[in-house]
Amino acid sequence: SHLIELPSCEIHRLGEIADLVTSVRLSRIRKEKLALAMKNEGYIPKLLQLFQVCESVKNTEGLHLLFDIVRGILYLDKTILFEVMFSDECILDVVGCLEYDPCLAQPGWHREFLTKTTKLQEVIPVRDPELRQKIRQISRAQYIHTIIMPNPSDFEAGFLSTLNSFISSSKEEILQALQKDEEFLPEVFAQLTNEATAGEQQWELMKFFKEFCAFSFTLPEKRDEFLQTLAKLGFLPTLEMLMGMDDLQVRSAATDILSYLVEFSPATVQQFVMQEAQQSENDTQLITEVIEQIICSPNPEFGGDNQLTEILCALIDPEKMLAVASNLEIFEFLDIFYGRYIHVLTAPLLADPSEEWYEIVLFFFFFVQLMALLFLVDNYQTAEILASVLELLSFCVERHKYHMKIFIIKKDLLRRTLVLMKSKHKFLALCALRFMRRIIGLKDELYYHYITLGNLFEPVVNAVLDNRNKCNLLKSASMELFEFIQKEDIQFLIAHIVENFSDALESVKYIHTFQVLKTKYEQEKYQQNEKLN
């Protein structure tokens, strides 16, 4: 059909051009007609020539109109125009037009930023000139996207869906080209593992590789091929080595990459972990590295602990292991985990109370002096780490019922944990209580005998009494535990609570739950006497 007629490209008609570009924004058909007309008439280079004229004579009004025109052309969201605007011949003038935003008191510095401040940093040289050009083009496209839409709403993002697709498809082309290069990825791995690689260079390599993996894993149709390539290069042993490095930035990036892998291909990591556990007798393994970083984290409050905790849970989850192993193999792996790794995870809880637990653990990992200083500065860090350990152990209680039950009873782990209910950090006291709640929730009679023989309800009752006149989460969580016992009618525990703590709980008679427990106990005792009679 007929294309849109374009005004002649002259300075005195810039207002008409701006109005035309703005008027078509809400019409898909008119946007397509305008884009095709501009492409056919070579309109964009002509506009950019006007920009050079306006800038040379300092025509502020013309520059402001050119800003509106160029931004409007970008909002047409057409690939045929992007190819022109992001070319080497046009890109700097396009960015120059975007410097003259009428809303700004002074023009921006986008051209200076692109030409002087930013440089295409090649951690590994790219030999293909076309690929280098593609990388340069896509970096400029991303920069322009950021200029015109720094914080887009969902509605605004829809206006640039083609630009987003253009950037995404270009990235995909770049990744495919790099994967096909038989020398590129091996060179990346060689430099990452080379002890002679300088710290700054290694960090740049890790940043590149992290972004490379993050985007590659989001492409389902290419993911398997990418994983096969990584497997041939010994990806996981390399990642394990990088996670054990002293450089915090490198370790953090390696953890992020492992997190991507666990999210998109958990079976790959689980298979590696199981093989490593069965084939190796030493403790320098991936699971050990993850646990070490959880219990030796200098800044657990910044969220790194949560990421590591999720990784470890994914690696030791029997349900997820079923994709790569039989039930017998999973059982054997858990035998190894509880024989070799669990003592490292529980070291903070099982250490001698007369010693600082973290000094023992850190001596084990050769970080005693540095990390002890960090922990001594603020005991809150210790509480954060203990909370993370308890969350992991609560996970183990539910997923590893047989192995964890043996370990808890053998090490008297619950008693050690409930000591933390006296902590000044209430979130840690809650974690300790939640651990006990998970155990009781399994309704296992062996656990019931262990709890009653050790009189392990005493810390919970004390918490209720200490908070009798308060309204807080610890009191609510404690009451929820007793309510669960009452609703499930666990007579063995009801009898223990009433017989041992009835007098102490007299001061909280107003709490209905304890009255119900006492009534249930008396009813059960009466029924038993009736049976005997």
Coordinates of C-alpha atoms in Angstrom, one line a residue:
S1 CA 0.0 0.0 0.0
H2 CA 1.0 3.7 -0.2
L3 CA 3.9 4.7 2.1
I4 CA 3.9 7.8 4.3
E5 CA 5.1 10.9 2.5
L6 CA 8.1 12.3 4.4
P7 CA 8.8 16.1 4.7
S8 CA 11.9 17.2 3.0
C9 CA 15.0 17.0 5.3
E10 CA 15.5 20.7 6.1
I11 CA 16.1 22.5 9.3
H12 CA 13.0 24.6 9.1
R13 CA 10.8 21.5 8.8
L14 CA 12.2 19.6 11.8
G15 CA 9.0 20.5 13.8
E16 CA 6.9 18.7 11.1
I17 CA 9.2 15.7 11.2
A18 CA 9.0 15.5 15.0
D19 CA 5.2 15.7 14.9
L20 CA 5.0 13.0 12.2
V21 CA 7.2 10.6 14.2
T22 CA 5.2 11.2 17.4
S23 CA 1.8 10.8 15.6
V24 CA 2.4 7.2 14.4
R25 CA 3.4 5.8 17.8
L26 CA 0.1 4.2 18.6
S27 CA -0.6 2.7 15.1
R28 CA 1.3 -0.4 14.2
I29 CA 0.5 -0.1 10.4
R30 CA 1.6 3.6 10.3
K31 CA 4.8 2.8 12.2
E32 CA 5.7 0.1 9.7
K33 CA 4.9 2.5 6.7
L34 CA 7.0 5.3 8.3
A35 CA 9.9 2.9 9.0
L36 CA 9.9 1.5 5.4
A37 CA 9.7 5.0 4.0
M38 CA 12.7 6.2 6.0
K39 CA 14.7 3.1 5.0
N40 CA 13.9 3.5 1.3
E41 CA 14.8 7.2 1.2
G42 CA 17.9 7.0 3.3
Y43 CA 16.3 9.4 5.7
I44 CA 18.3 8.8 8.8
P45 CA 21.7 9.8 7.4
K46 CA 20.1 13.0 6.1
L47 CA 18.7 13.8 9.6
L48 CA 22.1 13.2 11.1
Q49 CA 23.7 15.6 8.6
L50 CA 21.2 18.2 9.9
F51 CA 22.4 17.4 13.4
Q52 CA 25.9 18.2 12.5
V53 CA 24.8 21.5 11.1
C54 CA 22.7 22.4 14.1
E55 CA 25.4 21.5 16.5
S56 CA 28.0 23.5 14.6
V57 CA 25.9 26.7 14.7
K58 CA 24.6 25.9 18.2
N59 CA 20.9 25.8 17.1
T60 CA 19.4 24.7 20.4
E61 CA 15.9 24.5 19.2
G62 CA 16.9 22.3 16.3
L63 CA 18.9 20.1 18.5
H64 CA 16.0 19.6 20.9
L65 CA 13.7 18.7 18.0
L66 CA 16.3 16.2 16.7
F67 CA 16.4 14.6 20.1
D68 CA 12.6 14.1 19.9
I69 CA 12.9 12.8 16.3
V70 CA 15.7 10.3 17.0
R71 CA 14.1 9.0 20.1
G72 CA 10.8 8.7 18.2
I73 CA 12.5 6.7 15.5
L74 CA 13.9 4.4 18.1
Y75 CA 10.4 3.9 19.5
L76 CA 9.2 2.8 16.0
D77 CA 11.0 -0.3 17.2
K78 CA 12.0 -1.6 13.7
T79 CA 15.0 -3.8 13.0
I80 CA 15.6 -2.2 9.5
L81 CA 16.2 1.1 11.2
F82 CA 18.3 -0.3 14.0
E83 CA 20.8 -1.7 11.5
V84 CA 21.3 1.8 10.1
M85 CA 21.4 3.7 13.4
F86 CA 23.8 1.3 15.1
S87 CA 26.2 1.2 12.2
D88 CA 29.7 2.7 12.6
E89 CA 28.8 5.5 10.2
C90 CA 25.7 6.7 12.2
I91 CA 26.1 5.6 15.8
L92 CA 28.0 8.6 17.2
D93 CA 25.6 11.1 15.6
V94 CA 22.6 9.1 16.9
V95 CA 24.1 9.2 20.4
G96 CA 24.9 12.9 19.9
C97 CA 21.2 13.6 19.2
L98 CA 20.3 11.9 22.4
E99 CA 22.6 14.2 24.4
Y100 CA 20.3 17.2 23.8
D101 CA 17.3 16.2 26.0
P102 CA 15.1 19.4 26.4
C103 CA 14.5 18.3 30.0
L104 CA 18.3 18.6 30.9
A105 CA 19.9 21.9 31.8
Q106 CA 23.2 20.8 30.1
P107 CA 23.7 18.4 27.3
G108 CA 24.8 14.8 28.1
W109 CA 28.3 13.3 27.4
H110 CA 27.3 10.1 25.7
R111 CA 29.7 10.4 22.8
E112 CA 32.6 11.1 25.1
F113 CA 31.6 8.1 27.2
L114 CA 31.5 5.8 24.2
T115 CA 34.7 6.9 22.5
K116 CA 37.0 7.7 25.5
T117 CA 35.6 6.4 28.8
T118 CA 34.5 2.9 27.6
K119 CA 36.7 0.6 25.7
L120 CA 36.0 -2.9 24.3
Q121 CA 38.0 -4.9 26.8
E122 CA 39.0 -8.2 25.4
V123 CA 39.9 -10.7 28.2
I124 CA 40.6 -13.1 25.4
P125 CA 41.4 -11.7 21.9
V126 CA 38.5 -12.2 19.4
R127 CA 40.1 -13.1 16.0
D128 CA 37.0 -12.8 13.8
P129 CA 36.6 -9.1 12.6
E130 CA 32.9 -9.6 11.9
L131 CA 32.4 -10.9 15.4
R132 CA 34.3 -8.0 16.9
Q133 CA 32.0 -5.6 15.0
K134 CA 28.9 -7.5 16.2
I135 CA 30.1 -7.2 19.8
R136 CA 30.8 -3.5 19.4
Q137 CA 27.4 -3.0 17.8
I138 CA 25.4 -4.8 20.5
S139 CA 27.3 -2.9 23.3
R140 CA 26.2 0.4 21.7
A141 CA 22.6 -0.8 21.3
Q142 CA 22.5 -1.7 25.0
Y143 CA 23.9 1.7 25.9
I144 CA 21.2 3.5 23.8
H145 CA 18.5 1.3 25.4
T146 CA 19.7 2.5 28.8
I147 CA 19.7 6.1 27.7
I148 CA 16.1 6.3 26.4
M149 CA 14.6 3.9 28.9
P150 CA 16.6 3.7 32.2
N151 CA 13.9 2.3 34.4
P152 CA 11.0 1.2 32.1
S153 CA 7.6 0.1 33.4
D154 CA 6.1 -3.1 31.9
F155 CA 3.9 -0.9 29.7
E156 CA 6.9 1.2 28.4
A157 CA 9.1 -1.9 27.9
G158 CA 6.5 -3.1 25.3
F159 CA 7.4 -0.1 23.1
L160 CA 10.9 -1.5 22.6
S161 CA 10.2 -5.2 22.3
T162 CA 11.9 -5.5 18.9
L163 CA 15.0 -3.7 20.3
N164 CA 15.1 -6.1 23.2
S165 CA 14.8 -9.0 20.7
F166 CA 17.5 -7.4 18.5
I167 CA 19.8 -7.3 21.5
S168 CA 18.9 -10.8 22.6
S169 CA 19.3 -12.4 19.1
S170 CA 22.6 -10.6 18.6
K171 CA 23.9 -11.9 21.9
E172 CA 22.8 -15.4 20.9
E173 CA 24.7 -15.0 17.6
I174 CA 27.8 -13.9 19.5
L175 CA 27.6 -16.8 21.9
Q176 CA 27.2 -19.4 19.2
A177 CA 30.2 -17.9 17.3
L178 CA 32.4 -18.0 20.5
Q179 CA 31.3 -21.6 21.2
K180 CA 32.2 -22.7 17.7
D181 CA 35.7 -21.2 18.0
E182 CA 37.7 -24.2 19.1
E183 CA 40.4 -22.1 20.7
F184 CA 38.4 -19.4 22.6
L185 CA 36.8 -21.3 25.5
P186 CA 39.9 -23.5 26.1
E187 CA 42.0 -20.4 26.3
V188 CA 39.5 -18.9 28.9
F189 CA 39.8 -22.0 31.1
A190 CA 43.6 -22.2 30.7
Q191 CA 44.0 -18.6 31.9
L192 CA 41.5 -19.1 34.7
T193 CA 43.4 -22.1 36.1
N194 CA 46.9 -20.6 35.4
E195 CA 48.5 -19.6 38.7
A196 CA 50.5 -16.9 36.8
T197 CA 47.3 -15.1 35.8
A198 CA 47.2 -11.7 37.6
G199 CA 44.4 -11.1 40.0
E200 CA 42.8 -8.3 38.0
Q201 CA 43.0 -10.3 34.8
Q202 CA 41.5 -13.3 36.6
W203 CA 38.6 -11.2 37.9
E204 CA 37.9 -9.8 34.4
L205 CA 37.9 -13.4 33.0
M206 CA 35.4 -14.4 35.7
K207 CA 33.1 -11.5 35.0
F208 CA 33.1 -12.4 31.3
F209 CA 32.6 -16.1 32.0
K210 CA 29.8 -15.4 34.5
E211 CA 27.9 -13.3 31.9
F212 CA 28.6 -15.9 29.2
C213 CA 27.1 -18.6 31.4
A214 CA 24.2 -16.5 32.6
F215 CA 23.0 -15.9 29.1
S216 CA 23.8 -19.3 27.7
F217 CA 21.8 -21.1 30.4
T218 CA 18.7 -19.1 29.4
L219 CA 18.6 -20.5 25.9
P220 CA 16.9 -23.9 26.3
E221 CA 17.5 -25.1 22.7
K222 CA 21.3 -24.5 23.1
R223 CA 21.7 -25.4 26.8
D224 CA 22.6 -29.1 26.4
E225 CA 25.1 -28.4 23.7
F226 CA 26.7 -25.7 25.9
L227 CA 26.8 -28.1 28.9
Q228 CA 28.5 -30.7 26.8
T229 CA 31.2 -28.2 25.7
L230 CA 31.8 -27.2 29.3
A231 CA 32.0 -30.9 30.4
K232 CA 34.8 -31.5 27.9
L233 CA 36.7 -28.6 29.3
G234 CA 36.5 -29.9 32.9
F235 CA 34.1 -27.1 33.9
L236 CA 33.1 -28.3 37.4
P237 CA 36.6 -29.2 38.7
T238 CA 37.7 -25.7 37.5
L239 CA 34.7 -24.1 39.3
E240 CA 35.5 -26.0 42.5
M241 CA 39.1 -24.7 42.4
L242 CA 37.9 -21.1 41.8
M243 CA 35.5 -21.3 44.8
G244 CA 38.4 -22.2 47.0
M245 CA 40.5 -19.1 46.0
D246 CA 41.3 -16.3 48.4
D247 CA 40.0 -13.5 46.1
L248 CA 36.4 -12.8 47.3
Q249 CA 35.3 -11.4 44.0
V250 CA 36.4 -14.5 42.1
R251 CA 34.8 -16.7 44.7
S252 CA 31.5 -14.8 44.5
A253 CA 31.4 -15.0 40.7
A254 CA 32.2 -18.8 40.9
T255 CA 29.3 -19.2 43.3
D256 CA 27.0 -17.3 41.0
I257 CA 27.9 -19.6 38.1
L258 CA 27.4 -22.7 40.3
S259 CA 24.0 -21.2 41.2
Y260 CA 23.0 -20.9 37.5
L261 CA 24.1 -24.4 36.9
V262 CA 22.1 -25.8 39.9
E263 CA 19.0 -23.9 38.7
F264 CA 19.1 -24.9 35.0
S265 CA 20.8 -28.3 35.1
P266 CA 20.9 -29.7 38.7
A267 CA 21.4 -33.2 37.5
T268 CA 24.8 -32.2 36.0
V269 CA 26.1 -31.0 39.4
Q270 CA 24.5 -33.8 41.4
Q271 CA 26.1 -36.4 39.2
F272 CA 29.5 -34.8 39.6
V273 CA 29.1 -34.5 43.4
M274 CA 28.1 -38.1 43.8
Q275 CA 30.9 -39.4 41.6
E276 CA 33.4 -37.2 43.5
A277 CA 32.2 -38.4 46.8
Q278 CA 32.5 -42.1 45.8
Q279 CA 35.9 -41.7 44.1
S280 CA 37.8 -39.4 46.4
E281 CA 38.8 -39.8 50.1
N282 CA 40.0 -36.3 50.6
D283 CA 37.9 -33.4 51.8
T284 CA 38.8 -30.9 49.1
Q285 CA 35.5 -31.3 47.2
L286 CA 32.7 -29.2 45.9
I287 CA 30.4 -29.9 48.8
T288 CA 33.2 -29.0 51.3
E289 CA 33.8 -25.7 49.5
V290 CA 30.1 -24.8 49.7
I291 CA 29.9 -25.7 53.4
E292 CA 33.2 -23.9 54.1
Q293 CA 31.8 -20.7 52.6
I294 CA 28.6 -20.9 54.6
I295 CA 30.2 -21.3 58.0
C296 CA 33.1 -19.0 57.2
S297 CA 31.2 -16.2 55.5
P298 CA 32.6 -12.8 56.6
N299 CA 29.4 -11.0 55.6
P300 CA 26.5 -13.5 56.0
E301 CA 23.9 -10.6 56.4
F302 CA 24.5 -9.6 52.7
G303 CA 22.7 -12.6 51.3
G304 CA 25.6 -14.8 50.1
D305 CA 24.7 -17.3 52.7
N306 CA 21.2 -17.8 51.3
Q307 CA 22.5 -18.5 47.8
L308 CA 25.0 -21.1 49.2
T309 CA 22.3 -22.6 51.4
E310 CA 20.0 -23.1 48.3
I311 CA 22.9 -24.6 46.4
L312 CA 23.7 -27.1 49.1
C313 CA 20.0 -28.1 49.6
A314 CA 19.7 -28.7 45.9
L315 CA 22.9 -30.9 45.9
I316 CA 21.8 -33.1 48.8
D317 CA 18.0 -33.4 48.0
P318 CA 17.2 -37.1 47.4
E319 CA 14.1 -36.3 45.4
K320 CA 16.2 -34.3 42.9
M321 CA 18.9 -37.0 42.8
L322 CA 16.4 -39.5 41.4
A323 CA 17.0 -38.0 38.0
V324 CA 20.6 -39.3 37.9
A325 CA 20.8 -42.1 40.5
S326 CA 19.0 -45.1 41.9
N327 CA 17.7 -45.3 45.4
L328 CA 20.6 -47.5 46.4
E329 CA 23.1 -45.0 45.0
I330 CA 21.4 -42.1 46.8
F331 CA 21.5 -44.1 50.1
E332 CA 25.2 -44.7 49.6
F333 CA 25.8 -41.1 48.9
L334 CA 24.0 -40.0 52.1
D335 CA 26.2 -42.5 54.0
I336 CA 29.2 -40.7 52.6
F337 CA 27.7 -37.3 53.4
Y338 CA 27.0 -38.2 57.0
G339 CA 30.3 -39.9 57.4
R340 CA 32.5 -37.2 55.8
Y341 CA 30.7 -33.8 55.5
I342 CA 28.0 -33.4 58.1
H343 CA 30.6 -32.9 60.9
V344 CA 32.0 -29.9 59.0
L345 CA 28.5 -28.3 58.8
T346 CA 27.7 -28.9 62.4
A347 CA 31.1 -27.9 63.8
P348 CA 29.7 -24.5 65.0
L349 CA 27.1 -26.4 67.1
L350 CA 29.1 -29.3 68.4
A351 CA 32.3 -27.3 69.4
D352 CA 33.3 -27.3 73.0
P353 CA 31.3 -24.5 74.7
S354 CA 34.5 -23.3 76.5
E355 CA 36.1 -22.5 73.1
E356 CA 35.1 -20.2 70.3
W357 CA 33.5 -22.5 67.7
Y358 CA 34.5 -20.4 64.8
E359 CA 38.2 -20.6 65.7
I360 CA 38.0 -24.4 65.6
V361 CA 36.3 -24.3 62.2
L362 CA 38.6 -21.7 60.8
F363 CA 41.7 -23.5 61.9
F364 CA 40.4 -26.5 60.0
F365 CA 40.2 -24.3 56.8
F366 CA 43.5 -22.4 57.4
F367 CA 41.8 -19.0 58.0
V368 CA 42.1 -18.8 61.8
Q369 CA 43.7 -15.4 62.3
L370 CA 41.9 -13.4 59.7
M371 CA 38.4 -14.8 60.3
A372 CA 38.6 -14.9 64.1
L373 CA 39.2 -11.1 63.9
L374 CA 36.1 -10.7 61.8
F375 CA 33.9 -12.7 64.1
L376 CA 35.2 -11.0 67.2
V377 CA 34.2 -7.6 65.8
D378 CA 30.5 -8.4 65.8
N379 CA 28.8 -11.4 67.3
Y380 CA 25.8 -10.8 65.0
Q381 CA 27.8 -12.5 62.2
T382 CA 28.2 -15.6 64.4
A383 CA 24.4 -15.6 64.9
E384 CA 23.7 -15.3 61.2
I385 CA 26.0 -18.2 60.4
L386 CA 24.4 -20.4 63.1
A387 CA 21.0 -19.6 61.7
S388 CA 22.0 -20.7 58.3
V389 CA 23.4 -23.9 59.7
L390 CA 20.1 -24.6 61.5
E391 CA 18.1 -24.0 58.4
L392 CA 20.2 -26.6 56.6
L393 CA 19.9 -29.1 59.4
S394 CA 16.1 -28.5 59.5
F395 CA 16.1 -29.4 55.8
C396 CA 18.1 -32.5 56.5
V397 CA 15.6 -33.6 59.2
E398 CA 12.8 -33.7 56.6
R399 CA 14.7 -35.1 53.6
H400 CA 17.2 -37.5 55.3
K401 CA 15.0 -39.0 58.0
Y402 CA 17.0 -42.1 58.6
H403 CA 20.5 -40.7 58.5
M404 CA 19.6 -37.5 60.3
K405 CA 17.8 -39.3 63.1
I406 CA 20.9 -41.4 63.9
F407 CA 23.1 -38.4 63.8
I408 CA 21.0 -36.2 66.0
I409 CA 20.6 -38.9 68.7
K410 CA 24.3 -40.0 68.5
K411 CA 25.6 -36.4 68.8
D412 CA 22.8 -35.1 71.1
L413 CA 22.4 -32.4 68.6
L414 CA 19.0 -31.1 69.7
R415 CA 20.3 -30.3 73.2
R416 CA 23.2 -28.3 71.7
T417 CA 20.8 -26.5 69.5
L418 CA 18.3 -25.5 72.2
V419 CA 21.0 -23.7 74.1
L420 CA 20.7 -21.1 71.4
M421 CA 17.2 -20.2 72.6
K422 CA 18.9 -18.1 75.2
S423 CA 20.6 -16.0 72.5
K424 CA 20.0 -12.3 72.5
H425 CA 19.4 -12.6 68.8
K426 CA 15.8 -13.6 68.6
F427 CA 16.0 -14.8 65.0
L428 CA 18.6 -17.4 66.1
A429 CA 16.3 -18.5 69.1
L430 CA 13.5 -18.9 66.6
C431 CA 15.7 -21.1 64.3
A432 CA 16.6 -23.3 67.2
L433 CA 12.9 -23.7 68.1
R434 CA 12.0 -24.3 64.5
F435 CA 14.5 -27.1 64.4
M436 CA 12.8 -28.9 67.3
R437 CA 9.4 -28.3 65.7
R438 CA 10.5 -30.0 62.5
I439 CA 11.7 -33.0 64.6
I440 CA 8.4 -33.3 66.5
G441 CA 6.5 -32.8 63.3
L442 CA 7.8 -36.1 62.0
K443 CA 5.8 -38.0 64.7
D444 CA 8.6 -40.5 65.2
E445 CA 8.5 -42.3 68.6
L446 CA 12.3 -42.7 68.7
Y447 CA 12.6 -38.9 68.7
Y448 CA 9.9 -38.6 71.4
H449 CA 11.9 -40.9 73.7
Y450 CA 15.1 -39.0 72.9
I451 CA 13.4 -35.7 73.8
T452 CA 11.7 -36.8 77.0
L453 CA 14.8 -38.7 78.3
G454 CA 16.9 -35.6 77.8
N455 CA 14.2 -33.3 79.3
L456 CA 14.5 -31.2 76.1
F457 CA 11.2 -29.3 76.6
E458 CA 12.8 -27.3 79.5
P459 CA 14.3 -24.6 77.3
V460 CA 11.0 -24.2 75.4
V461 CA 9.0 -23.9 78.7
N462 CA 11.5 -21.4 80.0
A463 CA 11.1 -19.3 76.8
V464 CA 7.3 -19.3 77.4
L465 CA 7.8 -18.2 81.0
D466 CA 10.4 -15.6 80.1
N467 CA 8.0 -14.1 77.6
R468 CA 4.8 -14.5 79.5
N469 CA 4.1 -10.7 79.5
K470 CA 5.3 -10.1 76.0
C471 CA 3.8 -10.5 72.6
N472 CA 6.6 -11.6 70.2
L473 CA 7.4 -14.3 67.6
L474 CA 9.3 -16.5 70.0
K475 CA 6.4 -16.8 72.3
S476 CA 4.0 -17.4 69.4
A477 CA 6.2 -20.1 67.9
S478 CA 6.6 -21.8 71.3
M479 CA 2.8 -21.8 71.7
E480 CA 2.3 -23.2 68.2
L481 CA 4.6 -26.2 69.1
F482 CA 2.4 -27.0 72.2
E483 CA -0.8 -26.5 70.1
F484 CA 0.5 -29.0 67.5
I485 CA 1.1 -31.6 70.3
Q486 CA -2.4 -31.0 71.6
K487 CA -4.1 -31.2 68.2
E488 CA -2.2 -34.3 67.2
D489 CA -3.0 -35.8 70.6
I490 CA 0.6 -37.0 71.1
Q491 CA 0.0 -38.6 74.5
F492 CA 3.6 -39.6 75.2
L493 CA 4.7 -35.9 75.0
I494 CA 1.5 -34.6 76.7
A495 CA 2.2 -36.8 79.7
H496 CA 5.9 -35.7 79.9
I497 CA 4.9 -32.0 79.7
V498 CA 2.2 -32.2 82.3
E499 CA 4.2 -34.4 84.7
N500 CA 7.3 -32.3 84.6
F501 CA 6.2 -28.7 84.0
S502 CA 2.7 -28.5 85.3
D503 CA 3.7 -26.5 88.4
A504 CA 5.9 -24.1 86.4
L505 CA 3.1 -23.5 83.9
E506 CA 0.6 -22.5 86.7
S507 CA 1.7 -18.9 86.3
V508 CA 0.4 -18.9 82.7
K509 CA -3.0 -20.5 83.4
Y510 CA -4.6 -17.9 81.2
I511 CA -3.1 -19.7 78.2
H512 CA -5.8 -22.1 77.1
T513 CA -3.5 -24.6 75.4
F514 CA -1.9 -25.7 78.6
Q515 CA -5.2 -26.2 80.3
V516 CA -6.3 -28.4 77.3
L517 CA -3.0 -30.4 77.6
K518 CA -3.7 -31.0 81.3
T519 CA -7.3 -32.0 80.6
K520 CA -6.2 -34.5 77.9
Y521 CA -3.6 -35.9 80.3
E522 CA -6.2 -36.5 83.0
Q523 CA -8.6 -38.0 80.6
E524 CA -6.0 -40.4 79.3
K525 CA -4.9 -41.4 82.8
Y526 CA -8.6 -42.0 83.8
Q527 CA -9.1 -44.2 80.8
Q528 CA -6.0 -46.2 81.5
N529 CA -7.1 -46.7 85.1
E530 CA -10.6 -47.8 83.9
K531 CA -8.9 -50.4 81.7
L532 CA -6.8 -51.7 84.5
N533 CA -9.8 -52.0 86.8

